[in-house]
Coordinates of N, CA and C in Angstrom, one line a residue:
F29 N -20.0 -2.1 -30.5 CA -19.5 -1.3 -29.4 C -20.0 -2.1 -28.1
G30 N -21.3 -2.6 -28.1 CA -21.8 -3.3 -26.9 C -20.9 -4.6 -26.6
A31 N -20.6 -5.3 -27.6 CA -19.8 -6.5 -27.3 C -18.4 -6.1 -26.9
Y32 N -17.8 -5.1 -27.4 CA -16.5 -4.6 -27.0 C -16.6 -4.2 -25.5
F33 N -17.6 -3.4 -25.2 CA -17.7 -3.0 -23.7 C -18.0 -4.1 -22.7
S34 N -18.8 -5.1 -23.3 CA -19.0 -6.3 -22.3 C -17.8 -7.0 -22.2
Q35 N -17.0 -7.2 -23.2 CA -15.8 -7.9 -23.0 C -14.7 -7.1 -22.1
L36 N -14.7 -5.9 -22.2 CA -13.8 -5.0 -21.4 C -14.3 -5.1 -19.9
R37 N -15.6 -5.1 -19.6 CA -16.0 -5.2 -18.2 C -15.7 -6.4 -17.7
S38 N -15.8 -7.6 -18.4 CA -15.5 -9.0 -18.1 C -13.9 -9.0 -17.6
Q39 N -13.0 -8.4 -18.7 CA -11.6 -8.4 -18.3 C -11.3 -7.6 -17.0
M40 N -12.1 -6.6 -16.9 CA -11.8 -5.6 -15.6 C -12.2 -6.5 -14.4
R41 N -13.4 -7.2 -14.4 CA -13.7 -8.0 -13.2 C -12.7 -9.1 -12.9
K42 N -12.2 -9.8 -14.0 CA -11.2 -10.8 -13.8 C -10.0 -10.2 -13.1
A43 N -9.6 -9.0 -13.6 CA -8.4 -8.4 -13.1 C -8.6 -8.0 -11.7
K44 N -9.8 -7.6 -11.3 CA -10.1 -7.1 -9.9 C -10.0 -8.4 -9.0
V45 N -10.6 -9.4 -9.4 CA -10.7 -10.7 -8.6 C -9.2 -11.2 -8.5
A46 N -8.4 -11.1 -9.5 CA -7.0 -11.5 -9.4 C -6.2 -10.8 -8.5
A47 N -6.5 -9.4 -8.5 CA -5.8 -8.5 -7.6 C -6.1 -8.7 -6.2
E48 N -7.4 -9.0 -5.9 CA -7.9 -9.2 -4.5 C -7.3 -10.5 -4.0
A49 N -7.3 -11.5 -5.0 CA -6.7 -12.8 -4.5 C -5.2 -12.7 -4.1
A50 N -4.6 -11.9 -5.0 CA -3.1 -11.7 -4.7 C -2.8 -11.0 -3.5
S51 N -3.6 -10.0 -3.2 CA -3.6 -9.2 -2.0 C -3.8 -10.1 -0.7
Q52 N -4.9 -11.0 -0.8 CA -5.2 -11.8 0.3 C -4.1 -12.9 0.5
T53 N -3.5 -13.4 -0.6 CA -2.5 -14.4 -0.5 C -1.2 -13.7 0.2
K54 N -1.0 -12.5 -0.2 CA 0.2 -11.8 0.4 C -0.1 -11.5 1.9
G55 N -1.2 -11.1 2.2 CA -1.5 -10.9 3.6 C -1.4 -12.1 4.5
E56 N -2.0 -13.3 4.0 CA -2.0 -14.5 4.7 C -0.5 -14.9 4.8
F57 N 0.4 -14.9 3.8 CA 1.8 -15.3 3.9 C 2.5 -14.3 4.9
L58 N 2.2 -13.1 4.9 CA 2.9 -12.2 5.9 C 2.5 -12.5 7.3
A59 N 1.2 -12.8 7.5 CA 0.7 -13.2 8.9 C 1.4 -14.5 9.3
L60 N 1.4 -15.5 8.4 CA 2.0 -16.7 8.7 C 3.4 -16.7 9.1
M61 N 4.1 -15.9 8.2 CA 5.6 -15.9 8.4 C 5.9 -15.1 9.7
S62 N 5.3 -14.0 9.9 CA 5.4 -13.2 11.2 C 5.2 -14.1 12.4
H63 N 4.2 -14.8 12.3 CA 3.7 -15.6 13.5 C 4.8 -16.8 13.7
E64 N 5.2 -17.4 12.6 CA 6.1 -18.5 12.8 C 7.6 -18.1 13.2
L65 N 7.9 -16.8 12.8 CA 9.3 -16.3 13.2 C 9.2 -15.8 14.7
R66 N 8.0 -15.3 15.1 CA 8.0 -14.8 16.5 C 8.3 -15.9 17.5
T67 N 7.8 -17.2 17.3 CA 8.0 -18.2 18.3 C 9.5 -18.5 18.5
P68 N 10.3 -18.8 17.5 CA 11.8 -19.0 17.8 C 12.4 -17.7 18.3
M69 N 12.0 -16.6 17.8 CA 12.6 -15.3 18.3 C 12.4 -15.1 19.8
S70 N 11.1 -15.5 20.3 CA 10.8 -15.4 21.7 C 11.7 -16.3 22.5
G71 N 12.0 -17.6 21.8 CA 12.8 -18.5 22.6 C 14.2 -17.9 22.8
I72 N 14.8 -17.3 21.7 CA 16.1 -16.8 21.6 C 16.2 -15.7 22.8
I73 N 15.2 -14.7 22.9 CA 15.2 -13.7 23.8 C 15.2 -14.3 25.3
G74 N 14.4 -15.4 25.4 CA 14.3 -16.0 26.8 C 15.7 -16.5 27.1
M75 N 16.4 -17.3 26.3 CA 17.6 -17.9 26.5 C 18.7 -16.8 26.8
L76 N 18.7 -15.7 26.1 CA 19.5 -14.6 26.2 C 19.4 -13.9 27.6
N77 N 18.1 -13.8 28.0 CA 17.9 -13.2 29.4 C 18.2 -14.1 30.5
L78 N 18.1 -15.4 30.2 CA 18.6 -16.4 31.3 C 20.2 -16.3 31.4
A79 N 20.8 -16.1 30.2 CA 22.2 -16.2 30.3 C 22.8 -14.9 30.9
L80 N 22.0 -13.8 30.9 CA 22.4 -12.5 31.5 C 22.3 -12.6 33.0
R81 N 21.6 -13.6 33.5 CA 21.5 -13.7 35.0 C 22.7 -14.4 35.5
E82 N 23.5 -15.0 34.7 CA 24.7 -15.7 35.2 C 25.9 -14.7 35.5
Q83 N 26.9 -15.3 36.1 CA 28.1 -14.6 36.5 C 28.9 -14.6 35.1
L84 N 29.1 -13.3 34.5 CA 29.7 -13.3 33.3 C 30.9 -12.2 33.4
T85 N 31.9 -12.3 32.5 CA 32.9 -11.3 32.3 C 32.3 -10.1 31.7
P86 N 32.8 -8.9 32.0 CA 32.3 -7.7 31.4 C 32.0 -7.7 29.9
A87 N 33.1 -8.4 29.2 CA 33.0 -8.5 27.7 C 31.8 -9.4 27.2
A88 N 31.8 -10.4 27.9 CA 30.6 -11.4 27.6 C 29.3 -10.8 27.8
R89 N 29.1 -10.1 29.0 CA 27.9 -9.4 29.3 C 27.5 -8.5 28.2
E90 N 28.5 -7.6 27.8 CA 28.3 -6.6 26.8 C 27.8 -7.1 25.5
R91 N 28.4 -8.3 25.1 CA 28.0 -9.0 23.9 C 26.6 -9.5 24.0
L92 N 26.3 -10.1 25.1 CA 25.0 -10.7 25.4 C 23.9 -9.6 25.4
E93 N 24.2 -8.5 26.0 CA 23.2 -7.5 26.1 C 22.9 -6.9 24.7
L94 N 24.0 -6.8 23.8 CA 23.8 -6.2 22.5 C 23.0 -7.3 21.7
A95 N 23.2 -8.6 21.8 CA 22.4 -9.6 21.1 C 20.9 -9.5 21.6
A96 N 20.7 -9.3 22.9 CA 19.4 -9.2 23.4 C 18.6 -8.0 22.8
Q97 N 19.3 -6.7 22.8 CA 18.8 -5.6 22.2 C 18.3 -5.9 20.7
N98 N 19.3 -6.4 19.9 CA 19.0 -6.7 18.5 C 17.7 -7.7 18.4
A99 N 17.7 -8.8 19.2 CA 16.7 -9.7 19.1 C 15.3 -9.0 19.6
N100 N 15.3 -8.1 20.6 CA 14.2 -7.5 20.9 C 13.6 -6.4 19.7
S101 N 14.6 -5.8 19.1 CA 14.3 -5.0 17.9 C 13.7 -5.8 16.8
L102 N 14.2 -6.9 16.5 CA 13.7 -7.8 15.6 C 12.2 -8.3 15.9
L103 N 12.0 -8.7 17.2 CA 10.6 -9.1 17.6 C 9.6 -8.0 17.4
H104 N 10.1 -6.7 17.7 CA 9.3 -5.6 17.5 C 8.8 -5.5 16.0
I105 N 9.7 -5.6 15.1 CA 9.4 -5.5 13.7 C 8.4 -6.6 13.3
L106 N 8.6 -7.7 13.8 CA 7.7 -8.9 13.5 C 6.2 -8.7 14.0
N107 N 6.3 -8.1 15.2 CA 5.0 -7.7 15.9 C 4.3 -6.7 14.9
D108 N 5.0 -5.7 14.5 CA 4.4 -4.7 13.5 C 4.0 -5.3 12.2
L109 N 4.6 -6.2 11.7 CA 4.2 -6.9 10.4 C 3.0 -7.7 10.6
L110 N 2.9 -8.3 11.8 CA 1.7 -9.2 12.1 C 0.5 -8.3 12.3
D111 N 0.6 -7.1 12.9 CA -0.5 -6.3 13.1 C -1.0 -5.7 11.8
V112 N 0.1 -5.3 10.8 CA -0.3 -4.7 9.7 C -1.1 -5.8 8.8
S113 N -0.7 -7.1 8.7 CA -1.4 -8.0 8.0 C -2.7 -8.2 8.6
K114 N -2.9 -8.3 9.9 CA -4.1 -8.4 10.5 C -5.2 -7.3 10.1
I115 N -4.7 -6.0 10.2 CA -5.5 -4.9 9.9 C -5.8 -5.0 8.4
D116 N -5.0 -5.2 7.6 CA -5.2 -5.1 6.1 C -6.3 -6.3 5.8
A117 N -6.2 -7.4 6.5 CA -7.1 -8.4 6.2 C -8.5 -8.3 7.0
G118 N -8.6 -7.2 7.8 CA -9.9 -6.9 8.5 C -10.0 -7.9 9.7
K119 N -9.0 -8.6 10.1 CA -9.0 -9.6 11.1 C -8.6 -9.2 12.6
L120 N -8.3 -7.9 12.6 CA -7.8 -7.4 14.0 C -9.1 -6.9 14.7
Q121 N -9.4 -7.5 15.9 CA -10.5 -7.1 16.6 C -10.1 -6.5 18.0
V122 N -10.9 -5.4 18.4 CA -10.6 -4.9 19.6 C -11.6 -5.4 20.7
E123 N -10.9 -5.5 22.0 CA -11.9 -6.1 23.0 C -12.6 -5.0 23.8
R124 N -13.6 -5.5 24.4 CA -14.3 -4.5 25.4 C -14.4 -5.2 26.7
I125 N -13.5 -4.9 27.6 CA -13.4 -5.4 28.9 C -13.2 -4.4 29.9
D126 N -13.5 -4.6 31.2 CA -13.2 -3.7 32.3 C -11.7 -3.7 32.6
F127 N -11.1 -2.5 32.8 CA -9.8 -2.3 33.3 C -9.6 -1.1 34.1
D128 N -8.5 -1.1 34.9 CA -8.1 0.1 35.7 C -7.2 1.0 34.9
L129 N -7.7 2.1 34.3 CA -6.9 2.8 33.4 C -5.6 3.4 34.0
R130 N -5.6 3.9 35.2 CA -4.4 4.5 35.8 C -3.3 3.4 36.1
V131 N -3.8 2.3 36.8 CA -2.8 1.3 37.2 C -2.3 0.5 35.8
D132 N -3.1 0.4 34.9 CA -2.7 -0.4 33.7 C -1.6 0.5 33.0
L133 N -1.9 1.8 32.9 CA -0.9 2.7 32.2 C 0.3 2.9 32.8
H134 N 0.2 3.0 34.3 CA 1.4 3.2 35.1 C 2.4 2.0 34.9
H135 N 1.8 0.7 35.0 CA 2.6 -0.4 34.7 C 3.3 -0.4 33.4
A136 N 2.5 0.0 32.3 CA 3.0 0.0 30.9 C 4.2 0.9 30.7
L137 N 4.0 2.1 31.4 CA 5.0 3.2 31.2 C 6.2 3.0 32.0
A138 N 6.2 2.1 32.9 CA 7.3 2.0 33.9 C 8.6 1.8 33.2
L139 N 8.6 0.9 32.2 CA 9.9 0.6 31.5 C 10.4 1.8 30.8
L140 N 9.5 2.7 30.2 CA 9.8 3.8 29.4 C 10.5 4.9 30.4
S141 N 10.1 4.9 31.7 CA 10.6 5.8 32.7 C 12.1 5.4 33.0
E142 N 12.4 4.1 33.0 CA 13.8 3.8 33.1 C 14.6 4.2 32.0
R143 N 14.1 4.2 30.7 CA 14.8 4.6 29.5 C 15.1 6.1 29.6
A144 N 14.0 6.9 30.2 CA 14.3 8.3 30.3 C 15.4 8.6 31.3
R145 N 15.4 7.9 32.4 CA 16.5 8.1 33.4 C 17.9 7.8 32.8
D146 N 18.0 6.7 31.9 CA 19.2 6.4 31.3 C 19.7 7.5 30.3
K147 N 18.7 8.2 29.8 CA 19.1 9.4 28.9 C 19.1 10.7 29.6
S148 N 18.9 10.7 30.9 CA 19.0 11.9 31.8 C 17.9 12.9 31.3
I149 N 16.7 12.5 30.9 CA 15.6 13.5 30.7 C 14.4 13.2 31.4
A150 N 13.6 14.2 31.5 CA 12.4 14.1 32.3 C 11.4 13.2 31.7
F151 N 10.5 12.5 32.5 CA 9.3 11.8 32.0 C 8.4 11.6 33.1
D152 N 7.1 12.2 32.7 CA 6.1 12.1 33.8 C 4.8 11.9 33.1
V153 N 3.9 11.4 33.9 CA 2.5 11.1 33.4 C 1.5 11.8 34.4
T154 N 0.6 12.5 33.9 CA -0.5 13.1 34.9 C -1.8 12.6 34.4
F155 N -2.7 12.4 35.4 CA -4.1 11.9 35.1 C -5.0 12.9 35.6
D156 N -6.0 13.2 34.8 CA -7.1 14.1 35.2 C -7.9 13.5 36.4
E157 N -8.1 14.3 37.3 CA -8.9 13.8 38.5 C -10.4 13.4 38.2
A158 N -10.9 14.0 37.1 CA -12.2 13.6 36.7 C -12.3 12.3 36.0
L159 N -11.2 11.8 35.6 CA -11.3 10.4 34.8 C -11.8 9.4 35.8
P160 N -12.6 8.6 35.3 CA -13.2 7.4 36.2 C -12.0 6.4 36.2
R161 N -12.0 5.7 37.3 CA -10.9 4.8 37.6 C -11.0 3.5 36.7
Y162 N -12.2 3.1 36.5 CA -12.4 1.9 35.7 C -13.1 2.2 34.4
V163 N -12.7 1.7 33.3 CA -13.3 2.0 32.0 C -13.4 0.6 31.3
V164 N -14.2 0.7 30.2 CA -14.4 -0.5 29.4 C -13.7 -0.2 28.0
G165 N -12.9 -1.1 27.6 CA -12.2 -1.0 26.4 C -11.2 -2.0 26.1
D166 N -10.2 -1.7 25.3 CA -9.2 -2.8 25.0 C -7.8 -2.3 25.6
P167 N -7.5 -2.7 26.8 CA -6.3 -2.3 27.5 C -5.1 -2.7 26.8
T168 N -5.0 -3.7 26.0 CA -3.8 -4.1 25.3 C -3.6 -3.2 24.2
R169 N -4.6 -2.7 23.5 CA -4.4 -1.8 22.3 C -4.2 -0.4 22.8
V170 N -4.7 0.0 23.9 CA -4.6 1.3 24.5 C -3.1 1.4 24.9
R171 N -2.6 0.4 25.5 CA -1.1 0.3 26.0 C -0.2 0.4 24.6
Q172 N -0.6 -0.4 23.8 CA 0.2 -0.4 22.5 C 0.3 1.0 21.9
V173 N -0.8 1.6 21.8 CA -0.7 3.0 21.3 C 0.0 3.9 22.0
L174 N -0.2 4.0 23.3 CA 0.5 4.9 24.1 C 2.1 4.7 24.2
L175 N 2.3 3.3 24.3 CA 3.8 3.1 24.4 C 4.5 3.4 23.0
N176 N 3.8 3.2 21.9 CA 4.4 3.5 20.7 C 4.7 5.0 20.5
L177 N 3.7 5.8 20.9 CA 3.8 7.2 20.9 C 4.9 7.8 21.8
A178 N 4.7 7.3 23.1 CA 5.8 7.7 24.1 C 7.1 7.1 23.9
G179 N 7.2 5.9 23.3 CA 8.5 5.3 22.9 C 9.2 6.2 21.8
N180 N 8.4 6.6 20.8 CA 9.0 7.5 19.7 C 9.5 8.8 20.3
A181 N 8.6 9.4 21.3 CA 9.0 10.7 21.8 C 10.4 10.5 22.5
L182 N 10.5 9.5 23.3 CA 11.9 9.2 24.0 C 13.0 9.0 22.9
K183 N 12.7 8.3 21.9 CA 13.7 8.1 21.0 C 14.2 9.3 20.3
F184 N 13.3 10.3 20.1 CA 13.7 11.5 19.4 C 14.1 12.6 20.3
T185 N 14.1 12.4 21.6 CA 14.4 13.5 22.5 C 15.7 13.2 23.3
S186 N 16.6 14.2 23.2 CA 17.9 14.0 23.9 C 18.1 15.0 25.0
S187 N 17.2 15.9 25.1 CA 17.2 16.9 26.1 C 15.9 17.4 26.5
G188 N 15.7 17.9 27.7 CA 14.2 18.3 28.0 C 13.5 17.1 28.7
G189 N 12.5 16.6 28.0 CA 11.8 15.6 28.5 C 10.6 15.2 27.6
V190 N 9.8 14.3 28.1 CA 8.5 13.7 27.5 C 7.4 13.8 28.7
H191 N 6.4 14.4 28.3 CA 5.2 14.6 29.2 C 3.9 14.1 28.7
I192 N 3.3 13.2 29.4 CA 2.0 12.5 29.1 C 0.9 13.0 29.9
K193 N -0.2 13.4 29.2 CA -1.4 13.8 30.0 C -2.5 12.9 29.5
V194 N -3.3 12.4 30.6 CA -4.5 11.7 30.2 C -5.8 12.4 30.9
E195 N -6.7 12.9 30.0 CA -7.7 13.8 30.4 C -9.0 13.3 30.1
L196 N -10.1 13.7 30.7 CA -11.5 13.5 30.4 C -11.9 14.6 29.4
A197 N -12.1 14.2 28.1 CA -12.5 15.1 27.1 C -13.9 15.5 27.3
R198 N -14.8 14.5 27.4 CA -16.2 14.8 27.7 C -16.8 13.4 28.1
K199 N -18.0 13.6 28.7 CA -18.8 12.4 29.2 C -20.3 12.6 28.9
E200 N -20.8 11.6 28.4 CA -22.2 11.5 28.0 C -22.8 10.3 28.6
G201 N -23.5 10.4 29.7 CA -24.2 9.2 30.3 C -23.0 8.4 30.9
D202 N -23.0 7.0 30.4 CA -22.0 6.2 30.9 C -20.8 6.1 30.0
T203 N -20.8 6.9 28.9 CA -19.7 6.8 27.9 C -18.8 8.1 28.2
C204 N -17.5 7.8 28.1 CA -16.6 9.0 28.4 C -15.6 9.0 27.2
C205 N -15.1 10.0 26.7 CA -14.1 10.2 25.6 C -12.7 10.6 26.5
V206 N -11.7 9.8 26.3 CA -10.5 10.1 26.9 C -9.5 10.7 26.0
H207 N -8.8 11.8 26.4 CA -7.8 12.5 25.5 C -6.5 12.2 26.1
F208 N -5.5 11.6 25.2 CA -4.2 11.3 25.6 C -3.3 12.3 24.8
E209 N -2.3 12.8 25.6 CA -1.5 13.7 24.9 C 0.0 13.4 25.3
V210 N 0.9 13.2 24.2 CA 2.2 12.9 24.5 C 3.0 14.0 23.7
K211 N 3.7 14.7 24.7 CA 4.4 15.9 24.4 C 6.0 15.8 24.6
D212 N 6.8 16.1 23.6 CA 8.2 16.0 23.8 C 9.0 17.2 23.3
T213 N 10.2 17.4 23.8 CA 11.0 18.6 23.4 C 12.2 18.0 22.5
G214 N 11.8 17.1 21.6 CA 12.8 16.4 20.8 C 13.0 17.2 19.4
I215 N 13.4 16.4 18.3 CA 13.9 17.1 17.1 C 12.7 17.7 16.3
G216 N 11.5 17.3 16.5 CA 10.4 17.9 15.8 C 10.3 17.3 14.4
I217 N 9.2 17.7 13.7 CA 9.0 17.1 12.3 C 8.7 18.3 11.4
P218 N 9.4 18.2 10.3 CA 9.2 19.2 9.3 C 7.9 19.3 8.8
Q219 N 7.3 20.5 8.6 CA 5.8 20.7 8.2 C 5.5 19.9 7.0
D220 N 6.4 19.8 5.9 CA 6.1 19.1 4.7 C 6.0 17.5 4.9
A221 N 6.4 17.1 6.1 CA 6.4 15.6 6.4 C 5.2 15.3 7.2
L222 N 4.5 16.2 7.8 CA 3.3 15.9 8.7 C 2.2 15.3 8.0
S223 N 1.8 15.6 6.7 CA 0.7 15.0 6.0 C 0.9 13.5 5.8
R224 N 2.2 13.0 5.6 CA 2.4 11.6 5.3 C 2.8 10.8 6.4
L225 N 2.8 11.4 7.7 CA 3.4 10.8 8.8 C 2.7 9.5 9.2
F226 N 1.4 9.4 9.0 CA 0.6 8.2 9.4 C 0.5 7.1 8.4
Q227 N 1.2 7.3 7.2 CA 1.2 6.3 6.1 C 2.2 5.2 6.4
Q228 N 1.9 4.0 5.9 CA 2.8 2.9 6.1 C 4.2 3.1 5.5
F229 N 5.2 2.7 6.2 CA 6.6 2.7 5.8 C 7.1 4.1 5.6
E230 N 6.4 5.2 6.2 CA 6.8 6.6 6.1 C 7.5 7.0 7.5
Q231 N 8.7 7.8 7.3 CA 9.3 8.5 8.4 C 9.5 9.8 7.9
A232 N 9.9 10.8 8.9 CA 10.0 12.2 8.3 C 11.0 12.3 7.2
D233 N 12.1 11.6 7.2 CA 12.9 11.6 6.0 C 13.8 10.4 6.1
S234 N 14.6 10.0 5.0 CA 15.4 8.7 5.1 C 16.5 8.8 6.1
S235 N 17.0 10.0 6.6 CA 18.0 10.1 7.6 C 17.5 9.5 8.9
T236 N 16.1 9.6 9.1 CA 15.5 9.2 10.3 C 15.7 7.7 10.5
T237 N 15.6 6.9 9.6 CA 15.7 5.4 9.7 C 17.2 5.2 9.9
R238 N 18.1 5.8 9.2 CA 19.5 5.6 9.5 C 19.9 5.9 10.9
R239 N 19.5 7.1 11.4 CA 19.9 7.5 12.8 C 19.2 6.8 13.9
F240 N 18.0 6.6 13.7 CA 17.1 6.0 14.8 C 16.5 4.6 14.6
G241 N 16.5 4.1 13.4 CA 16.1 2.8 13.1 C 14.4 2.9 13.1
G242 N 13.8 1.7 12.8 CA 12.4 1.6 12.9 C 12.0 1.2 11.4
T243 N 10.7 0.7 11.3 CA 10.1 0.2 10.1 C 9.3 1.3 9.4
G244 N 8.8 2.3 10.1 CA 7.9 3.3 9.6 C 6.5 2.9 9.6
L245 N 6.2 1.7 10.3 CA 5.0 1.1 10.5 C 4.2 1.5 11.8
G246 N 5.0 2.0 12.8 CA 4.4 2.3 14.1 C 3.3 3.2 14.1
L247 N 3.5 4.5 13.4 CA 2.4 5.4 13.3 C 1.2 5.0 12.5
S248 N 1.4 4.3 11.5 CA 0.4 3.8 10.7 C -0.5 2.9 11.5
I249 N 0.1 1.9 12.2 CA -0.6 1.0 13.1 C -1.3 1.7 14.2
T250 N -0.7 2.8 14.8 CA -1.3 3.5 15.8 C -2.6 4.2 15.4
K251 N -2.5 4.8 14.1 CA -3.7 5.5 13.6 C -4.8 4.5 13.4
Q252 N -4.6 3.3 12.8 CA -5.6 2.4 12.5 C -6.2 1.8 13.9
L253 N -5.3 1.5 14.8 CA -5.9 1.0 16.1 C -6.8 2.1 16.8
V254 N -6.2 3.3 16.8 CA -7.1 4.4 17.5 C -8.5 4.4 16.7
E255 N -8.6 4.3 15.4 CA -9.8 4.4 14.7 C -10.7 3.2 14.9
L256 N -10.0 2.0 15.0 CA -10.8 0.9 15.4 C -11.5 1.0 16.7
M257 N -10.9 1.7 17.7 CA -11.3 1.9 19.0 C -12.4 3.2 19.0
G258 N -12.7 3.8 17.8 CA -13.7 4.8 17.7 C -13.1 6.2 18.0
G259 N -11.8 6.3 17.9 CA -11.0 7.7 18.2 C -10.3 8.3 17.0
S260 N -9.5 9.2 17.1 CA -8.7 9.8 16.1 C -7.4 10.2 16.7
V261 N -6.4 10.4 15.8 CA -5.1 10.8 16.3 C -4.6 11.9 15.4
G262 N -3.9 12.8 16.0 CA -3.3 13.9 15.3 C -1.9 14.4 15.8
V263 N -1.3 15.3 15.1 CA 0.0 15.8 15.6 C 0.1 17.3 15.4
R264 N 0.9 18.0 16.2 CA 1.4 19.3 16.0 C 2.8 19.3 16.4
S265 N 3.6 19.9 15.4 CA 5.2 19.8 15.7 C 5.7 21.1 15.1
T266 N 6.9 21.5 15.7 CA 7.8 22.5 15.1 C 9.2 21.9 15.1
E267 N 9.8 21.9 14.0 CA 11.1 21.3 13.7 C 12.1 21.9 14.7
G268 N 12.8 21.2 15.5 CA 13.8 21.7 16.3 C 13.3 21.9 17.8
L269 N 11.9 21.9 17.9 CA 11.3 22.3 19.3 C 10.5 21.1 19.8
G270 N 10.1 20.2 19.1 CA 9.4 19.1 19.7 C 8.1 18.8 19.0
S271 N 7.3 17.9 19.5 CA 5.9 17.4 18.9 C 5.0 17.1 20.0
I272 N 3.8 17.2 19.6 CA 2.6 16.9 20.5 C 1.7 15.9 19.7
F273 N 1.6 14.7 20.1 CA 0.7 13.7 19.6 C -0.5 13.6 20.4

C-alpha cells in the first residue's frame, strides 16, 4: 500500500504542475494576443475619428460612425481580456499616487453625462462635503470601476435616471474610506442571479447579452480591482425597479 500511495502522490503532483503550467501558458497567450490586437485596433479607431472630421455625405457619416462604435466595442473587449489575464497571473498592480478625487471623477464621467442626455434620462453626481479634495490611491482603477458601474447603469436604464454618490464612510487618522454608490432606475436584476453576478462571463441571463451586448467580464474585473485596492463591492436590486451598486 505504501508504494501505491507514493506513486499516486507523485502522479497527483505531476498533474498539478502540468495544470499550473497550462494555466500560465493560457494566461500569457491571452495577455499577448490582447496586447497585440489593441495596437492595430487603436490605429483603426484613430483613422475612423480622423475621417469623421471631414466633409461627408450623411450616408457615409452614418457608416463611419457605426464602424467607429463597433471598433470601440471591440477595443473594450480586448481591454477586459487583458485585465483578466493580468489579474489571473497576479501581475496587475495598483498605484498609490496623489490625485484630486472630485476633478478626476468629474472628467471621467463627462462622457457618460452626454450618453444620458442622448437617452433623455437624468444623470448626476454628488460629493460629500466631508471628503478630502486630494487622496492617495490609483485614479486609473478608481475611474475604471466607477465608469464600468455607471456605464452598466446607463445601459440598462431607459427611463428615470442614474445617480452617483461619493461619500466619506469613515476616517481614521490620515486614512479615509470612501463609499461610492451607483443607483439606477433600470431593469433590475432577478434575485436568483445576484449570487453569481460578479463571476467571470456571467450576466443576469442569456437574453441580456443578446439585448445589450457585453462579455460578462466587467463586474468580475470590478470586484477584483476593488479588492486589490482594499475595498469591497456589493449590490441590492429589485427586478423592474432598478439596482444600487
